[in-house]
Amino acid sequence: MKRVTFISIAGSTLLTGCSGFVTSLNDNATVRKALEVPERLNTALLSHGHPLAREYAESAISPDFRQNGFDPPSSAEYGRWSATGWAGYRLVVSGLVDSPRSYDLAALRHKFPRRSQITRHDCVEGWSVIGKWTGVRLTDVLQDCIPKPQAGFVVFHCLDDDGTATRYYESLNMEQAAHPQALLAYELNDRPVPLKNGAPLRLKVPTQLGYKSAKYVNHIEVVARLGGHNGKGGYWEDRDYEWFAGI
Amino acid sequence: MRLTHWLSALALLILTMSGMQIFNAHAALYASDASDFAHPALAIGGGMDSRGDPKGFVQFGSRRISTTHVLGWGPNGYGEEGPRAFPAWATMPPQQDLANGRRWHIAFAWIFVLCGLTFAPWALRLWPSRADMRALPHALRTHLLPWKVAPSAQQNPLQKLTYFGLVFIVVPIAILSGLALAPAVDSWAHWLPAIFGGRQFARIWHFAAMITIIVFFVGHVVMVALTGLVNNMRSMITGWLVVPQSAAAGGVVRPSAADEPAAKVPALS
């Protein structure tokens, strides 16, 4: 056998063997549990208080706010809403609140103070874009519905799905939901939110990675704890991504 | 410290491999705060060309270097090739899996930092002294031919400067630029991404630090091998290094010194 052939066969066998070992390590339940320990450490260190994400000047806004996440919902209902200025759309707030309510876009625009922020959106994949988001503070809407004392988490149910009828969803705890920059945004760069970016209403949490900022939100559910039909607290969280998306 | 040396070596290996997994999710770097998608500073890509042949490339600015079968187009971890920045054998996990790549990376970042703290007493002695700088030209002359050097329990100025650069420049850049990628960290410290030229630029620093550490690693291993593999490994595992007696006594190390009776001295720890 030629030496080169031998080396390349030996090398690729070695590498394949390594890959097999690494894969079995990665799939090991104990290893997975161990890898969650630093996540809890990060959450404990970083997820408290209300540090403000940097806000930028208008000149820093990216020319195109790249789409993250799923394509716009394909349902006939969503199509009708988008064609008629969101006439039938409602945001429903339910669960552990004293007064469950629903709002159309006009109610959100007129009932609550209008807030704008130019912040950076960091996708978990690694890229960043800067955009100006305008809407209402999440905490203003929640206070309007008066959460009960046992409220622990706010779950955002969305209209978009992954193509297999599994809907997108996300969650924040009450402290994160009270962050002054946690916004329910109806405008991006002074225009109604484009379809690809989550029209008509999108959560925007600039202190965490992009997947936390759920698009196409139509139902906010206040719960005591996650689990049950709220899984690990998000579509991507159910697929091994961290619930605390600050890193 | 001998234990943490090996543990940090393992951590660096896992950090590199899981870092490549994370890079694969968006295989482009930008010299700015936000991404300028049309103008990456560096990108790795691949696909089928017009003739239906697979092509992989690394792109610096507008220049492309063909890297088919390794970078851009290569093993995907399922026994076949496909479009993929870093190949399956270099990433952790091997298959495309950003979520678990991130978990390995963030877990071993903690392990690496905690190990690094145990190096502090050794690291403080790396600060170059005037005597080191004076000895540097001589060291440069003699050490560019590394096989002329006998094992020594003392660090020579070149070695000291290299470790100094690694410990006080490269590793801090790697850690800080990594932290600058975290939006929650950035909201506590707006200055952190700013000192690197923005968040996307911090990705370049993080990537460059990785390359530098790989280069150090290769040099480190070559040096360990050239200056006596068995003896060095023994010192790294047991803490004892065999050196010629004249060197142990602090004398000048000559090539012929290797013939002299050997003495065991504690290795640097």
Short mmCIF file of C-alpha atoms in Angstrom, two decimals:
data_model
loop_
_atom_site.label_atom_id
_atom_site.label_comp_id
_atom_site.label_asym_id
_atom_site.label_seq_id
_atom_site.Cartn_x
_atom_site.Cartn_y
_atom_site.Cartn_z
CA MET A 1 0.00 0.00 0.00
CA LYS A 2 1.24 3.44 -0.80
CA ARG A 3 2.19 5.41 2.27
CA VAL A 4 -0.11 8.31 1.32
CA THR A 5 -3.07 5.95 0.96
CA PHE A 6 -2.26 4.35 4.29
CA ILE A 7 -2.01 7.71 6.05
CA SER A 8 -5.28 8.99 4.58
CA ILE A 9 -7.15 5.78 5.46
CA ALA A 10 -5.66 5.70 8.97
CA GLY A 11 -6.39 9.40 9.40
CA SER A 12 -10.00 9.22 8.30
CA THR A 13 -10.61 6.07 10.40
CA LEU A 14 -9.19 7.88 13.41
CA LEU A 15 -11.30 10.98 12.74
CA THR A 16 -14.46 8.94 12.16
CA GLY A 17 -13.77 7.06 15.38
CA CYS A 18 -13.35 10.35 17.22
CA SER A 19 -16.55 11.71 15.71
CA GLY A 20 -18.43 8.59 16.81
CA PHE A 21 -17.08 8.99 20.32
CA VAL A 22 -17.94 12.69 20.43
CA THR A 23 -21.46 11.98 19.15
CA SER A 24 -22.09 9.33 21.82
CA LEU A 25 -20.72 11.73 24.44
CA ASN A 26 -23.07 14.44 23.19
CA ASP A 27 -26.06 12.08 23.30
CA ASN A 28 -25.30 10.84 26.83
CA ALA A 29 -28.03 11.87 29.28
CA THR A 30 -25.64 12.40 32.21
CA VAL A 31 -23.37 14.60 30.09
CA ARG A 32 -26.39 16.64 29.00
CA LYS A 33 -27.43 17.15 32.63
CA ALA A 34 -23.88 18.23 33.51
CA LEU A 35 -23.81 20.74 30.67
CA GLU A 36 -26.92 22.42 32.11
CA VAL A 37 -25.09 23.36 35.32
CA PRO A 38 -23.17 26.29 33.79
CA GLU A 39 -26.43 27.47 32.21
CA ARG A 40 -27.94 27.79 35.68
CA LEU A 41 -24.82 29.66 36.78
CA ASN A 42 -25.13 32.09 33.86
CA THR A 43 -28.82 32.60 34.55
CA ALA A 44 -28.12 33.28 38.23
CA LEU A 45 -25.38 35.77 37.36
CA LEU A 46 -26.96 37.62 34.47
CA SER A 47 -30.72 37.35 34.44
CA HIS A 48 -31.52 39.73 37.29
CA GLY A 49 -32.02 43.46 37.44
CA HIS A 50 -32.85 45.70 34.53
CA PRO A 51 -29.63 46.72 32.78
CA LEU A 52 -30.55 48.57 29.59
CA ALA A 53 -29.39 47.33 26.21
CA ARG A 54 -27.49 50.00 24.30
CA GLU A 55 -29.69 52.30 22.21
CA TYR A 56 -28.29 53.58 18.91
CA ALA A 57 -28.61 56.67 16.73
CA GLU A 58 -30.90 56.56 13.66
CA SER A 59 -27.80 56.48 11.45
CA ALA A 60 -26.87 53.03 12.83
CA ILE A 61 -30.10 51.36 11.58
CA SER A 62 -29.36 48.42 9.25
CA PRO A 63 -30.66 48.84 5.66
CA ASP A 64 -32.50 45.51 5.87
CA PHE A 65 -33.72 43.92 9.10
CA ARG A 66 -32.99 40.31 8.25
CA GLN A 67 -35.71 37.76 9.02
CA ASN A 68 -35.04 35.44 11.91
CA GLY A 69 -37.25 32.46 12.67
CA PHE A 70 -40.14 31.09 10.67
CA ASP A 71 -41.87 32.47 7.59
CA PRO A 72 -45.16 34.34 8.04
CA PRO A 73 -48.12 32.12 9.00
CA SER A 74 -49.71 30.49 5.95
CA SER A 75 -53.27 30.27 7.33
CA ALA A 76 -56.14 31.82 5.34
CA GLU A 77 -57.11 33.83 8.41
CA TYR A 78 -53.66 35.44 8.68
CA GLY A 79 -53.75 36.19 4.96
CA ARG A 80 -57.12 37.90 5.33
CA TRP A 81 -55.95 39.95 8.33
CA SER A 82 -52.80 41.13 6.60
CA ALA A 83 -54.85 42.15 3.53
CA THR A 84 -57.39 44.13 5.57
CA GLY A 85 -55.14 46.15 7.89
CA TRP A 86 -55.38 43.53 10.66
CA ALA A 87 -59.11 44.17 11.16
CA GLY A 88 -59.80 40.78 12.78
CA TYR A 89 -56.55 40.51 14.77
CA ARG A 90 -56.71 40.54 18.58
CA LEU A 91 -54.05 40.20 21.27
CA VAL A 92 -55.56 38.10 24.06
CA VAL A 93 -54.21 38.24 27.62
CA SER A 94 -55.35 35.33 29.80
CA GLY A 95 -54.31 33.08 32.69
CA LEU A 96 -53.35 34.32 36.14
CA VAL A 97 -54.67 37.87 35.75
CA ASP A 98 -57.55 39.58 37.56
CA SER A 99 -59.00 41.02 34.33
CA PRO A 100 -58.38 38.99 31.18
CA ARG A 101 -58.61 41.30 28.17
CA SER A 102 -58.14 41.42 24.43
CA TYR A 103 -56.87 44.32 22.35
CA ASP A 104 -56.98 45.18 18.69
CA LEU A 105 -54.06 47.12 17.20
CA ALA A 106 -55.89 50.46 17.57
CA ALA A 107 -56.43 49.80 21.28
CA LEU A 108 -52.74 49.02 21.74
CA ARG A 109 -51.82 52.22 19.90
CA HIS A 110 -54.19 54.50 21.81
CA LYS A 111 -54.50 53.03 25.26
CA PHE A 112 -50.80 52.79 26.14
CA PRO A 113 -47.83 55.16 25.88
CA ARG A 114 -45.91 54.79 22.64
CA ARG A 115 -42.25 53.75 23.10
CA SER A 116 -39.41 53.65 20.58
CA GLN A 117 -35.96 52.12 20.85
CA ILE A 118 -33.14 51.60 18.38
CA THR A 119 -31.45 48.40 19.50
CA ARG A 120 -29.28 45.61 18.18
CA HIS A 121 -30.85 42.25 17.43
CA ASP A 122 -28.36 39.41 17.99
CA CYS A 123 -29.36 36.14 16.38
CA VAL A 124 -28.23 32.92 18.06
CA GLU A 125 -26.61 32.00 14.73
CA GLY A 126 -24.15 34.86 15.22
CA TRP A 127 -25.31 37.77 13.06
CA SER A 128 -26.61 41.15 14.22
CA VAL A 129 -28.87 43.84 12.76
CA ILE A 130 -29.94 47.19 14.21
CA GLY A 131 -33.53 48.41 13.99
CA LYS A 132 -35.93 50.93 15.48
CA TRP A 133 -38.81 49.23 17.25
CA THR A 134 -41.94 51.14 18.28
CA GLY A 135 -44.79 49.81 20.37
CA VAL A 136 -45.97 49.47 23.94
CA ARG A 137 -44.15 48.29 27.00
CA LEU A 138 -45.04 44.70 27.84
CA THR A 139 -45.32 45.70 31.50
CA ASP A 140 -47.96 48.38 30.67
CA VAL A 141 -50.19 45.76 29.02
CA LEU A 142 -49.65 43.28 31.86
CA GLN A 143 -50.46 45.89 34.52
CA ASP A 144 -53.67 46.71 32.65
CA CYS A 145 -54.76 43.09 33.19
CA ILE A 146 -53.47 42.96 36.81
CA PRO A 147 -51.42 39.75 37.26
CA LYS A 148 -52.30 37.65 40.33
CA PRO A 149 -49.69 37.27 43.10
CA GLN A 150 -48.93 33.69 42.09
CA ALA A 151 -47.98 34.74 38.52
CA GLY A 152 -44.50 33.43 37.72
CA PHE A 153 -44.09 33.45 33.94
CA VAL A 154 -45.50 35.17 30.87
CA VAL A 155 -45.91 32.85 27.88
CA PHE A 156 -46.20 34.27 24.36
CA HIS A 157 -48.20 32.13 21.96
CA CYS A 158 -47.64 32.86 18.30
CA LEU A 159 -49.35 32.41 14.95
CA ASP A 160 -46.36 30.97 13.08
CA ASP A 161 -45.42 27.30 12.94
CA ASP A 162 -42.49 25.19 11.79
CA GLY A 163 -44.42 23.56 8.93
CA THR A 164 -45.54 20.59 11.04
CA ALA A 165 -48.30 22.52 12.85
CA THR A 166 -46.06 23.01 15.92
CA ARG A 167 -46.58 26.65 16.87
CA TYR A 168 -43.83 28.99 17.97
CA TYR A 169 -43.93 30.17 21.57
CA GLU A 170 -41.65 31.86 24.08
CA SER A 171 -41.64 32.92 27.72
CA LEU A 172 -40.21 35.40 30.20
CA ASN A 173 -40.33 35.43 33.98
CA MET A 174 -42.16 38.30 35.72
CA GLU A 175 -38.93 40.20 36.41
CA GLN A 176 -37.83 40.02 32.74
CA ALA A 177 -41.37 40.94 31.63
CA ALA A 178 -41.12 44.11 33.71
CA HIS A 179 -37.93 45.24 31.91
CA PRO A 180 -38.51 48.75 30.50
CA GLN A 181 -37.11 47.69 27.10
CA ALA A 182 -39.34 44.60 26.78
CA LEU A 183 -41.66 45.85 24.05
CA LEU A 184 -44.70 44.63 22.16
CA ALA A 185 -43.77 46.28 18.89
CA TYR A 186 -46.17 47.22 16.08
CA GLU A 187 -43.66 49.27 14.05
CA LEU A 188 -40.18 48.63 12.69
CA ASN A 189 -38.21 51.60 11.38
CA ASP A 190 -41.32 53.86 11.53
CA ARG A 191 -43.41 51.49 9.34
CA PRO A 192 -45.83 48.74 10.38
CA VAL A 193 -43.80 45.61 11.20
CA PRO A 194 -43.13 43.77 7.90
CA LEU A 195 -44.63 40.30 7.52
CA LYS A 196 -41.22 38.58 7.67
CA ASN A 197 -40.35 40.38 10.93
CA GLY A 198 -43.49 39.33 12.82
CA ALA A 199 -46.50 41.45 11.74
CA PRO A 200 -48.67 42.67 13.23
CA LEU A 201 -47.16 42.43 16.72
CA ARG A 202 -43.82 41.19 17.88
CA LEU A 203 -42.17 40.87 21.26
CA LYS A 204 -38.78 42.61 21.38
CA VAL A 205 -36.34 41.77 24.19
CA PRO A 206 -33.02 43.41 23.28
CA THR A 207 -31.14 42.03 26.32
CA GLN A 208 -31.46 38.47 25.00
CA LEU A 209 -30.82 36.61 21.74
CA GLY A 210 -33.25 36.96 18.85
CA TYR A 211 -35.22 33.76 19.41
CA LYS A 212 -36.59 35.22 22.67
CA SER A 213 -38.23 38.03 20.66
CA ALA A 214 -41.26 36.01 19.51
CA LYS A 215 -42.93 37.12 16.26
CA TYR A 216 -46.63 37.04 15.33
CA VAL A 217 -47.74 37.16 19.02
CA ASN A 218 -51.52 36.86 19.47
CA HIS A 219 -51.93 35.38 22.93
CA ILE A 220 -50.20 36.18 26.21
CA GLU A 221 -50.76 33.63 28.95
CA VAL A 222 -49.71 34.36 32.53
CA VAL A 223 -48.84 31.16 34.40
CA ALA A 224 -47.37 30.14 37.77
CA ARG A 225 -44.70 27.92 36.25
CA LEU A 226 -43.57 26.45 32.93
CA GLY A 227 -44.15 22.84 31.93
CA GLY A 228 -47.22 21.02 30.71
CA HIS A 229 -48.37 22.49 27.40
CA ASN A 230 -45.72 25.20 27.90
CA GLY A 231 -42.86 22.69 27.73
CA LYS A 232 -39.50 24.17 28.61
CA GLY A 233 -40.79 27.66 27.89
CA GLY A 234 -40.18 28.03 24.18
CA TYR A 235 -40.05 26.37 20.77
CA TRP A 236 -36.24 26.41 20.69
CA GLU A 237 -35.97 25.67 24.42
CA ASP A 238 -37.75 22.39 23.64
CA ARG A 239 -34.93 21.75 21.15
CA ASP A 240 -31.93 22.10 23.51
CA TYR A 241 -31.50 25.89 23.37
CA GLU A 242 -31.20 27.76 26.67
CA TRP A 243 -34.28 29.29 28.27
CA PHE A 244 -32.18 32.25 29.40
CA ALA A 245 -31.02 33.54 26.03
CA GLY A 246 -28.67 36.23 27.38
CA ILE A 247 -25.52 34.50 26.12
CA MET B 1 -1.48 22.93 38.44
CA ARG B 2 -0.31 19.85 36.49
CA LEU B 3 -3.89 18.61 36.63
CA THR B 4 -5.35 21.95 35.56
CA HIS B 5 -2.78 22.16 32.73
CA TRP B 6 -4.24 19.02 31.18
CA LEU B 7 -7.79 20.02 32.02
CA SER B 8 -7.34 23.41 30.33
CA ALA B 9 -5.76 21.68 27.33
CA LEU B 10 -8.90 19.52 27.08
CA ALA B 11 -11.08 22.60 27.59
CA LEU B 12 -9.26 24.44 24.77
CA LEU B 13 -9.77 21.48 22.45
CA ILE B 14 -13.50 21.37 23.21
CA LEU B 15 -13.80 25.17 23.02
CA THR B 16 -12.17 25.14 19.58
CA MET B 17 -14.31 22.32 18.23
CA SER B 18 -17.60 23.62 19.67
CA GLY B 19 -16.61 27.14 18.56
CA MET B 20 -16.31 25.86 14.99
CA GLN B 21 -19.77 24.29 15.38
CA ILE B 22 -21.14 27.68 16.45
CA PHE B 23 -19.31 29.45 13.60
CA ASN B 24 -20.92 27.04 11.12
CA ALA B 25 -24.37 28.42 11.99
CA HIS B 26 -23.41 31.69 10.26
CA ALA B 27 -20.05 31.24 8.58
CA ALA B 28 -19.17 34.90 8.11
CA LEU B 29 -17.35 37.62 10.06
CA TYR B 30 -17.94 41.36 9.75
CA ALA B 31 -15.66 44.25 10.74
CA SER B 32 -18.51 46.26 12.30
CA ASP B 33 -21.10 46.31 15.10
CA ALA B 34 -24.04 44.96 13.05
CA SER B 35 -23.61 42.56 10.12
CA ASP B 36 -23.05 44.06 6.66
CA PHE B 37 -24.21 40.89 4.92
CA ALA B 38 -22.93 41.89 1.48
CA HIS B 39 -19.40 42.62 2.72
CA PRO B 40 -18.06 40.01 5.11
CA ALA B 41 -14.42 40.35 6.17
CA LEU B 42 -14.17 36.58 6.07
CA ALA B 43 -16.66 33.97 4.96
CA ILE B 44 -16.60 30.23 4.37
CA GLY B 45 -19.08 28.94 1.84
CA GLY B 46 -19.80 26.24 -0.66
CA GLY B 47 -22.27 24.59 -2.98
CA MET B 48 -22.55 23.17 -6.46
CA ASP B 49 -20.90 25.09 -9.29
CA SER B 50 -22.46 25.51 -12.75
CA ARG B 51 -21.11 22.10 -13.83
CA GLY B 52 -22.69 20.38 -10.82
CA ASP B 53 -19.36 19.86 -9.04
CA PRO B 54 -19.10 20.59 -5.33
CA LYS B 55 -17.05 23.67 -4.46
CA GLY B 56 -15.93 24.95 -1.09
CA PHE B 57 -14.13 28.23 -0.52
CA VAL B 58 -12.77 30.66 2.06
CA GLN B 59 -13.38 34.28 1.14
CA PHE B 60 -11.23 37.17 2.44
CA GLY B 61 -12.84 40.42 1.32
CA SER B 62 -13.33 39.73 -2.39
CA ARG B 63 -10.61 37.05 -2.75
CA ARG B 64 -11.64 33.40 -2.76
CA ILE B 65 -9.43 30.44 -1.98
CA SER B 66 -10.68 27.01 -3.01
CA THR B 67 -10.94 24.62 -0.05
CA THR B 68 -13.30 21.95 -1.44
CA HIS B 69 -13.70 18.79 0.72
CA VAL B 70 -12.35 20.55 3.82
CA LEU B 71 -13.83 24.03 4.30
CA GLY B 72 -17.12 25.18 2.78
CA TRP B 73 -17.89 21.76 1.34
CA GLY B 74 -16.95 18.68 3.29
CA PRO B 75 -17.97 15.83 5.62
CA ASN B 76 -21.32 16.61 7.29
CA GLY B 77 -21.22 13.94 10.00
CA TYR B 78 -23.66 11.60 8.28
CA GLY B 79 -21.05 9.75 6.22
CA GLU B 80 -21.34 12.07 3.24
CA GLU B 81 -20.24 15.51 2.09
CA GLY B 82 -22.31 18.66 1.89
CA PRO B 83 -22.15 22.43 2.22
CA ARG B 84 -20.49 23.01 5.58
CA ALA B 85 -17.99 25.63 6.79
CA PHE B 86 -15.89 23.49 9.16
CA PRO B 87 -16.01 19.71 8.51
CA ALA B 88 -17.72 17.28 10.88
CA TRP B 89 -14.40 15.90 12.19
CA ALA B 90 -13.43 19.38 13.45
CA THR B 91 -16.67 20.30 15.19
CA MET B 92 -18.37 19.31 18.40
CA PRO B 93 -20.90 17.74 18.08
CA PRO B 94 -19.88 16.43 14.63
CA GLN B 95 -23.34 16.88 13.04
CA GLN B 96 -24.81 20.35 12.57
CA ASP B 97 -26.19 21.11 16.06
CA LEU B 98 -25.88 24.72 17.18
CA ALA B 99 -27.79 24.23 20.44
CA ASN B 100 -25.44 21.57 21.79
CA GLY B 101 -22.36 23.26 20.33
CA ARG B 102 -23.32 26.27 22.46
CA ARG B 103 -23.82 24.13 25.56
CA TRP B 104 -20.36 22.52 25.23
CA HIS B 105 -18.78 25.88 24.48
CA ILE B 106 -20.32 27.77 27.39
CA ALA B 107 -19.73 24.91 29.87
CA PHE B 108 -16.06 24.55 28.94
CA ALA B 109 -15.57 28.31 28.88
CA TRP B 110 -16.35 28.15 32.61
CA ILE B 111 -14.02 25.19 33.13
CA PHE B 112 -11.24 26.94 31.20
CA VAL B 113 -11.59 30.16 33.21
CA LEU B 114 -11.65 28.29 36.54
CA CYS B 115 -8.55 26.29 35.52
CA GLY B 116 -6.90 29.49 34.37
CA LEU B 117 -7.27 30.97 37.85
CA THR B 118 -5.08 28.20 39.27
CA PHE B 119 -2.31 29.41 36.95
CA ALA B 120 -2.26 32.85 38.59
CA PRO B 121 0.83 32.36 40.82
CA TRP B 122 2.82 31.02 37.85
CA ALA B 123 1.45 33.68 35.52
CA LEU B 124 2.53 36.55 37.74
CA ARG B 125 6.16 35.41 37.40
CA LEU B 126 5.86 35.74 33.61
CA TRP B 127 6.01 39.53 33.76
CA PRO B 128 9.19 40.23 31.73
CA SER B 129 12.08 41.63 33.79
CA ARG B 130 14.85 43.85 32.49
CA ALA B 131 17.22 40.89 32.66
CA ASP B 132 14.85 38.99 30.35
CA MET B 133 14.92 41.77 27.79
CA ARG B 134 18.74 41.94 27.98
CA ALA B 135 18.97 38.19 27.52
CA LEU B 136 16.58 38.23 24.58
CA PRO B 137 19.04 38.77 21.68
CA HIS B 138 21.24 35.95 22.93
CA ALA B 139 18.21 33.70 23.33
CA LEU B 140 17.01 34.52 19.84
CA ARG B 141 20.41 33.57 18.40
CA THR B 142 20.68 30.28 20.23
CA HIS B 143 17.07 29.15 20.23
CA LEU B 144 16.18 29.51 16.59
CA LEU B 145 17.90 26.14 16.33
CA PRO B 146 15.86 24.41 19.00
CA TRP B 147 17.61 21.04 18.77
CA LYS B 148 20.72 22.64 20.20
CA VAL B 149 18.95 23.27 23.48
CA ALA B 150 19.21 20.92 26.41
CA PRO B 151 16.27 20.56 28.80
CA SER B 152 16.22 23.16 31.51
CA ALA B 153 14.11 23.76 34.58
CA GLN B 154 14.50 27.49 33.93
CA GLN B 155 12.40 29.32 31.40
CA ASN B 156 14.36 31.16 28.75
CA PRO B 157 13.28 34.70 27.83
CA LEU B 158 11.66 33.62 24.55
CA GLN B 159 9.57 31.03 26.28
CA LYS B 160 8.66 33.51 28.98
CA LEU B 161 7.60 36.17 26.46
CA THR B 162 5.51 33.66 24.51
CA TYR B 163 3.69 32.51 27.64
CA PHE B 164 3.35 36.14 28.71
CA GLY B 165 1.70 37.04 25.40
CA LEU B 166 -0.59 34.06 25.64
CA VAL B 167 -1.63 34.57 29.26
CA PHE B 168 -1.87 38.36 29.37
CA ILE B 169 -2.91 39.22 25.82
CA VAL B 170 -4.39 36.35 23.79
CA VAL B 171 -6.41 34.58 26.49
CA PRO B 172 -7.92 37.82 27.90
CA ILE B 173 -8.88 38.84 24.34
CA ALA B 174 -10.49 35.43 23.80
CA ILE B 175 -12.48 35.66 27.04
CA LEU B 176 -13.53 39.32 26.76
CA SER B 177 -14.44 39.13 23.06
CA GLY B 178 -16.48 36.01 23.84
CA LEU B 179 -18.34 37.80 26.61
CA ALA B 180 -18.94 40.74 24.24
CA LEU B 181 -21.05 38.42 22.07
CA ALA B 182 -23.60 37.95 24.86
CA PRO B 183 -26.43 40.51 24.73
CA ALA B 184 -27.07 40.18 28.48
CA VAL B 185 -23.40 40.93 29.22
CA ASP B 186 -23.43 43.85 26.77
CA SER B 187 -26.39 45.42 28.54
CA TRP B 188 -24.33 45.46 31.75
CA ALA B 189 -21.20 46.72 29.96
CA HIS B 190 -21.83 48.80 26.84
CA TRP B 191 -18.07 49.43 26.63
CA LEU B 192 -17.25 45.74 26.17
CA PRO B 193 -18.29 45.27 22.52
CA ALA B 194 -17.18 48.86 21.89
CA ILE B 195 -13.50 48.18 22.75
CA PHE B 196 -13.47 45.47 20.08
CA GLY B 197 -15.08 47.70 17.44
CA GLY B 198 -18.62 46.37 17.91
CA ARG B 199 -20.25 42.99 18.44
CA GLN B 200 -19.54 41.54 15.00
CA PHE B 201 -15.96 42.81 15.18
CA ALA B 202 -15.67 41.04 18.54
CA ARG B 203 -16.41 37.81 16.63
CA ILE B 204 -13.31 38.52 14.51
CA TRP B 205 -11.21 39.04 17.67
CA HIS B 206 -12.63 35.84 19.15
CA PHE B 207 -11.84 33.93 15.95
CA ALA B 208 -8.34 35.43 15.70
CA ALA B 209 -7.64 34.50 19.33
CA MET B 210 -8.63 30.92 18.51
CA ILE B 211 -6.24 30.82 15.53
CA THR B 212 -3.44 32.26 17.70
CA ILE B 213 -4.06 29.65 20.39
CA ILE B 214 -3.96 26.87 17.77
CA VAL B 215 -0.63 28.23 16.49
CA PHE B 216 0.69 28.37 20.06
CA PHE B 217 -0.53 24.81 20.63
CA VAL B 218 1.31 23.52 17.55
CA GLY B 219 4.49 25.37 18.56
CA HIS B 220 4.14 24.20 22.14
CA VAL B 221 3.83 20.56 21.11
CA VAL B 222 6.73 20.81 18.64
CA MET B 223 8.91 22.39 21.35
CA VAL B 224 7.96 19.75 23.89
CA ALA B 225 8.84 17.05 21.36
CA LEU B 226 12.11 18.64 20.24
CA THR B 227 13.39 19.27 23.76
CA GLY B 228 12.89 15.66 24.79
CA LEU B 229 9.42 14.17 24.62
CA VAL B 230 9.82 11.55 27.33
CA ASN B 231 11.52 13.84 29.82
CA ASN B 232 9.04 16.65 29.26
CA MET B 233 6.02 14.41 29.48
CA ARG B 234 7.44 12.94 32.69
CA SER B 235 7.79 16.43 34.12
CA MET B 236 4.29 17.43 33.04
CA ILE B 237 2.77 14.34 34.61
CA THR B 238 5.00 13.72 37.66
CA GLY B 239 6.44 17.17 38.20
CA TRP B 240 10.07 16.03 37.90
CA LEU B 241 12.38 16.98 35.08
CA VAL B 242 15.78 15.46 34.36
CA VAL B 243 18.33 18.15 33.50
CA PRO B 244 22.13 18.11 33.00
CA GLN B 245 23.87 18.97 36.27
CA SER B 246 25.52 22.12 35.02
CA ALA B 247 22.09 23.47 34.03
CA ALA B 248 20.64 22.46 37.38
CA ALA B 249 23.40 24.43 39.01
CA GLY B 250 22.48 27.43 36.90
CA GLY B 251 25.40 27.09 34.48
CA VAL B 252 25.30 27.81 30.76
CA VAL B 253 23.62 25.07 28.80
CA ARG B 254 25.87 23.76 26.05
CA PRO B 255 24.92 21.08 23.58
CA SER B 256 27.57 18.87 25.09
CA ALA B 257 26.02 19.29 28.50
CA ALA B 258 23.67 16.46 27.68
CA ASP B 259 26.60 14.08 28.16
CA GLU B 260 27.09 15.11 31.75
CA PRO B 261 25.60 13.16 34.66
CA ALA B 262 21.94 13.98 35.00
CA ALA B 263 20.14 15.32 38.03
CA LYS B 264 16.45 15.40 38.84
CA VAL B 265 15.02 18.80 39.67
CA PRO B 266 11.44 19.84 40.29
CA ALA B 267 9.90 21.04 37.06
CA LEU B 268 8.10 24.36 36.84
CA SER B 269 4.73 23.99 38.40
#
